[in-house]
């Protein structure tokens, strides 16, 4: 199964990486592909440039062969629509290989507002990561879609190319990219929140620093 974990990774932190490793192990795949988006359609512009975010992400997985970086959305340009990415992957992988995208319940709660959202389950499975304090609204389109397409086992996912939704609740580290950026803006330490190599590169490039005098 080809497993995709997308996001802004602005910047990547240990919470992202720990979830990725948990998903890889629980779903029994050789690797998970971390895919930073170029222009996120559903949130504000990232604080770091696309190249900075890609470089930091590559640094973060250097010693973890089960995590790989796929930078295709950064080179494609324009808003990073999941349906476009999945169509591109299908051209490369064929129509029979199982493909899955990872979404948190916070993102999935607005799924019916995504570009071509109806096409996404036709192109891939969805791995729905349960997040604390992020529930689907009763009677909403996402809740109905989950009820219609829920699968109960990884074996079911691997038996067909797409169309299922599999819920999982991995251990979550209480780390957010917003919190990391705020600490950097305030001149506070981010050690043990992000990988050491990423800390050093952020410092070397002066990324996410506050304005002079702050």
Short mmCIF file of C-alpha atoms in Angstrom, two decimals:
data_model
loop_
_atom_site.label_atom_id
_atom_site.label_comp_id
_atom_site.label_asym_id
_atom_site.label_seq_id
_atom_site.Cartn_x
_atom_site.Cartn_y
_atom_site.Cartn_z
CA UNK A 1 0.00 0.00 0.00
CA UNK A 2 1.28 3.45 -0.96
CA UNK A 3 0.71 5.65 2.10
CA UNK A 4 0.72 9.47 1.94
CA UNK A 5 0.92 11.81 4.92
CA UNK A 6 0.47 15.39 3.74
CA UNK A 7 0.62 18.73 5.50
CA UNK A 8 2.34 22.08 5.59
CA UNK A 9 5.08 20.87 7.97
CA UNK A 10 5.69 24.48 8.96
CA UNK A 11 8.05 23.40 10.48
CA UNK A 12 8.18 19.63 10.83
CA UNK A 13 8.24 18.53 14.48
CA UNK A 14 8.48 15.34 16.52
CA UNK A 15 4.69 15.02 16.71
CA UNK A 16 4.51 14.67 12.91
CA UNK A 17 7.32 12.12 12.85
CA UNK A 18 6.02 10.02 15.73
CA UNK A 19 2.56 9.75 14.14
CA UNK A 20 4.17 8.78 10.82
CA UNK A 21 6.14 5.96 12.44
CA UNK A 22 3.08 4.72 14.34
CA UNK A 23 1.04 4.66 11.13
CA UNK A 24 3.75 2.84 9.20
CA UNK A 25 4.00 0.13 11.85
CA UNK A 26 0.27 -0.30 12.49
CA UNK A 27 -0.63 -0.39 8.81
CA UNK A 28 2.24 -2.74 7.98
CA UNK A 29 3.79 -0.74 5.12
CA UNK A 30 7.46 -0.44 4.23
CA UNK A 31 7.40 3.34 4.28
CA UNK A 32 5.16 6.36 4.56
CA UNK A 33 5.56 9.27 2.15
CA UNK A 34 5.58 12.70 3.81
CA UNK A 35 4.22 15.20 1.29
CA UNK A 36 4.53 18.93 2.06
CA UNK A 37 1.98 21.09 0.27
CA UNK A 38 2.91 24.19 -1.71
CA UNK A 39 -0.08 26.47 -1.17
CA UNK A 40 -2.55 24.98 1.34
CA UNK A 41 -6.10 25.74 0.15
CA UNK A 42 -7.65 25.46 3.63
CA UNK A 43 -5.38 27.62 5.81
CA UNK A 44 -3.20 30.73 5.66
CA UNK A 45 0.14 30.95 3.90
CA UNK A 46 2.93 28.99 5.58
CA UNK A 47 5.51 30.89 7.63
CA UNK A 48 8.41 29.16 5.89
CA UNK A 49 9.12 29.06 2.17
CA UNK A 50 8.38 25.86 0.28
CA UNK A 51 12.10 25.18 -0.10
CA UNK A 52 12.82 25.76 3.59
CA UNK A 53 10.02 23.42 4.64
CA UNK A 54 11.17 20.76 2.16
CA UNK A 55 14.80 21.01 3.29
CA UNK A 56 13.86 20.71 6.98
CA UNK A 57 11.62 17.74 6.25
CA UNK A 58 14.41 15.97 4.36
CA UNK A 59 16.76 16.60 7.27
CA UNK A 60 14.27 15.18 9.74
CA UNK A 61 14.03 11.76 8.04
CA UNK A 62 17.72 11.24 7.27
CA UNK A 63 18.13 8.43 9.80
CA UNK A 64 14.67 6.86 9.42
CA UNK A 65 14.44 4.67 6.29
CA UNK A 66 10.72 4.07 6.85
CA UNK A 67 9.95 7.75 6.22
CA UNK A 68 10.41 9.30 2.79
CA UNK A 69 9.73 12.78 1.45
CA UNK A 70 7.70 13.38 -1.72
CA UNK A 71 8.03 16.99 -2.88
CA UNK A 72 5.78 16.80 -5.94
CA UNK A 73 3.24 19.36 -4.69
CA UNK A 74 6.00 21.93 -4.19
CA UNK A 75 7.19 21.62 -7.78
CA UNK A 76 3.71 21.50 -9.35
CA UNK A 77 2.84 25.07 -8.37
CA UNK A 78 -0.57 26.50 -7.56
CA UNK A 79 -2.86 25.33 -4.73
CA UNK A 80 -2.12 21.81 -3.52
CA UNK A 81 -5.32 19.91 -4.27
CA UNK A 82 -5.34 16.30 -3.06
CA UNK A 83 -7.42 15.11 -6.01
CA UNK A 84 -4.77 16.38 -8.44
CA UNK A 85 -2.00 14.65 -6.51
CA UNK A 86 -3.89 11.36 -6.44
CA UNK A 87 -4.56 11.47 -10.17
CA UNK A 88 -0.84 11.99 -10.76
CA UNK A 89 0.01 9.08 -8.47
CA UNK A 90 -2.50 6.82 -10.20
CA UNK A 91 -0.78 7.53 -13.53
CA UNK A 92 2.50 6.37 -11.96
CA UNK A 93 1.29 3.46 -9.83
CA UNK A 94 -1.58 2.15 -11.95
CA UNK A 95 -5.19 1.59 -10.99
CA UNK A 96 -4.81 -1.62 -8.95
CA UNK A 97 -2.32 -0.69 -6.23
CA UNK A 98 -3.84 0.31 -2.87
CA UNK A 99 -3.20 3.99 -2.11
CA UNK A 100 -4.16 5.77 1.11
CA UNK A 101 -4.01 9.36 2.35
CA UNK A 102 -3.77 10.30 6.03
CA UNK A 103 -6.22 12.90 7.37
CA UNK A 104 -6.86 14.06 10.90
CA UNK A 105 -10.45 14.38 12.10
CA UNK A 106 -9.96 18.17 12.24
CA UNK A 107 -9.20 18.28 8.50
CA UNK A 108 -11.78 15.63 7.58
CA UNK A 109 -14.54 17.58 9.33
CA UNK A 110 -14.46 20.05 6.43
CA UNK A 111 -13.85 17.43 3.74
CA UNK A 112 -16.95 18.31 1.73
CA UNK A 113 -15.50 21.79 1.11
CA UNK A 114 -12.38 20.40 -0.57
CA UNK A 115 -11.82 20.71 -4.30
CA UNK A 116 -13.31 17.64 -6.04
CA UNK A 117 -13.80 15.93 -2.69
CA UNK A 118 -16.11 13.32 -4.21
CA UNK A 119 -13.26 12.07 -6.40
CA UNK A 120 -10.81 11.45 -3.55
CA UNK A 121 -12.43 8.24 -2.20
CA UNK A 122 -12.58 6.93 -5.76
CA UNK A 123 -8.81 7.36 -6.08
CA UNK A 124 -7.61 6.25 -2.64
CA UNK A 125 -8.44 5.06 0.84
CA UNK A 126 -8.54 7.55 3.72
CA UNK A 127 -6.72 6.83 6.99
CA UNK A 128 -8.64 8.89 9.53
CA UNK A 129 -6.48 9.82 12.53
CA UNK A 130 -8.60 10.56 15.58
CA UNK A 131 -7.47 13.79 17.21
CA UNK A 132 -8.44 14.91 20.73
CA UNK A 133 -11.26 17.46 20.80
CA UNK A 134 -11.91 17.14 17.06
CA UNK A 135 -15.17 15.34 16.37
CA UNK A 136 -17.31 15.11 13.26
CA UNK A 137 -20.59 17.02 13.40
CA UNK A 138 -23.64 14.75 13.65
CA UNK A 139 -25.50 14.61 10.36
CA UNK A 140 -22.64 16.21 8.42
CA UNK A 141 -21.42 14.98 5.04
CA UNK A 142 -18.09 13.75 6.50
CA UNK A 143 -19.88 11.74 9.18
CA UNK A 144 -22.17 10.17 6.58
CA UNK A 145 -19.20 9.41 4.34
CA UNK A 146 -17.41 7.69 7.23
CA UNK A 147 -20.47 5.58 8.03
CA UNK A 148 -20.81 4.58 4.38
CA UNK A 149 -17.17 3.74 3.72
CA UNK A 150 -15.76 2.61 7.10
CA UNK A 151 -13.62 -0.53 6.99
CA UNK A 152 -12.67 -2.52 10.08
CA UNK A 153 -9.27 -3.97 9.19
CA UNK A 154 -6.02 -3.20 7.42
CA UNK A 155 -6.54 -6.38 5.42
CA UNK A 156 -9.63 -4.83 3.85
CA UNK A 157 -7.63 -1.76 2.86
CA UNK A 158 -4.95 -3.82 1.16
CA UNK A 159 -7.51 -5.94 -0.71
CA UNK A 160 -8.64 -3.10 -2.99
CA UNK A 161 -7.18 0.08 -4.50
CA UNK A 162 -9.27 2.64 -2.63
CA UNK A 163 -12.68 3.65 -1.39
CA UNK A 164 -12.43 2.76 2.28
CA UNK A 165 -12.04 4.86 5.42
CA UNK A 166 -10.07 3.31 8.27
CA UNK A 167 -10.01 4.97 11.69
CA UNK A 168 -6.94 4.87 13.88
CA UNK A 169 -5.99 6.58 17.11
CA UNK A 170 -2.20 6.58 17.50
CA UNK A 171 -0.50 8.10 20.55
CA UNK A 172 -0.29 11.85 19.99
CA UNK A 173 2.54 14.07 21.19
CA UNK A 174 1.09 17.41 22.27
CA UNK A 175 3.24 19.44 19.88
CA UNK A 176 1.99 21.86 17.23
CA UNK A 177 3.78 23.71 14.45
CA UNK A 178 2.04 26.88 15.64
CA UNK A 179 3.52 26.41 19.11
CA UNK A 180 6.98 25.79 17.66
CA UNK A 181 6.77 28.97 15.57
CA UNK A 182 5.59 30.99 18.57
CA UNK A 183 8.54 29.81 20.64
CA UNK A 184 10.96 30.73 17.88
CA UNK A 185 9.37 34.17 17.47
CA UNK A 186 9.78 34.70 21.22
CA UNK A 187 13.38 33.48 21.25
CA UNK A 188 12.54 30.40 23.34
CA UNK A 189 14.02 26.91 23.00
CA UNK A 190 12.43 24.31 20.71
CA UNK A 191 14.81 21.50 21.64
CA UNK A 192 13.11 18.09 22.03
CA UNK A 193 10.09 19.45 20.12
CA UNK A 194 11.78 19.02 16.75
CA UNK A 195 14.75 16.85 15.68
CA UNK A 196 18.15 18.26 16.66
CA UNK A 197 19.27 18.52 13.03
CA UNK A 198 16.18 20.61 12.26
CA UNK A 199 16.79 22.85 15.29
CA UNK A 200 20.32 23.58 14.07
CA UNK A 201 19.20 24.30 10.51
CA UNK A 202 16.39 26.62 11.66
CA UNK A 203 18.94 28.51 13.74
CA UNK A 204 21.47 28.61 10.89
CA UNK A 205 18.91 30.05 8.47
CA UNK A 206 17.26 32.31 11.03
CA UNK A 207 13.82 30.90 10.22
CA UNK A 208 10.63 31.88 12.05
CA UNK A 209 12.45 34.48 14.13
CA UNK A 210 10.52 37.47 15.49
CA UNK A 211 11.03 41.01 14.26
CA UNK A 212 13.98 42.92 15.75
CA UNK A 213 13.06 44.16 19.21
CA UNK A 214 10.42 41.50 19.80
#
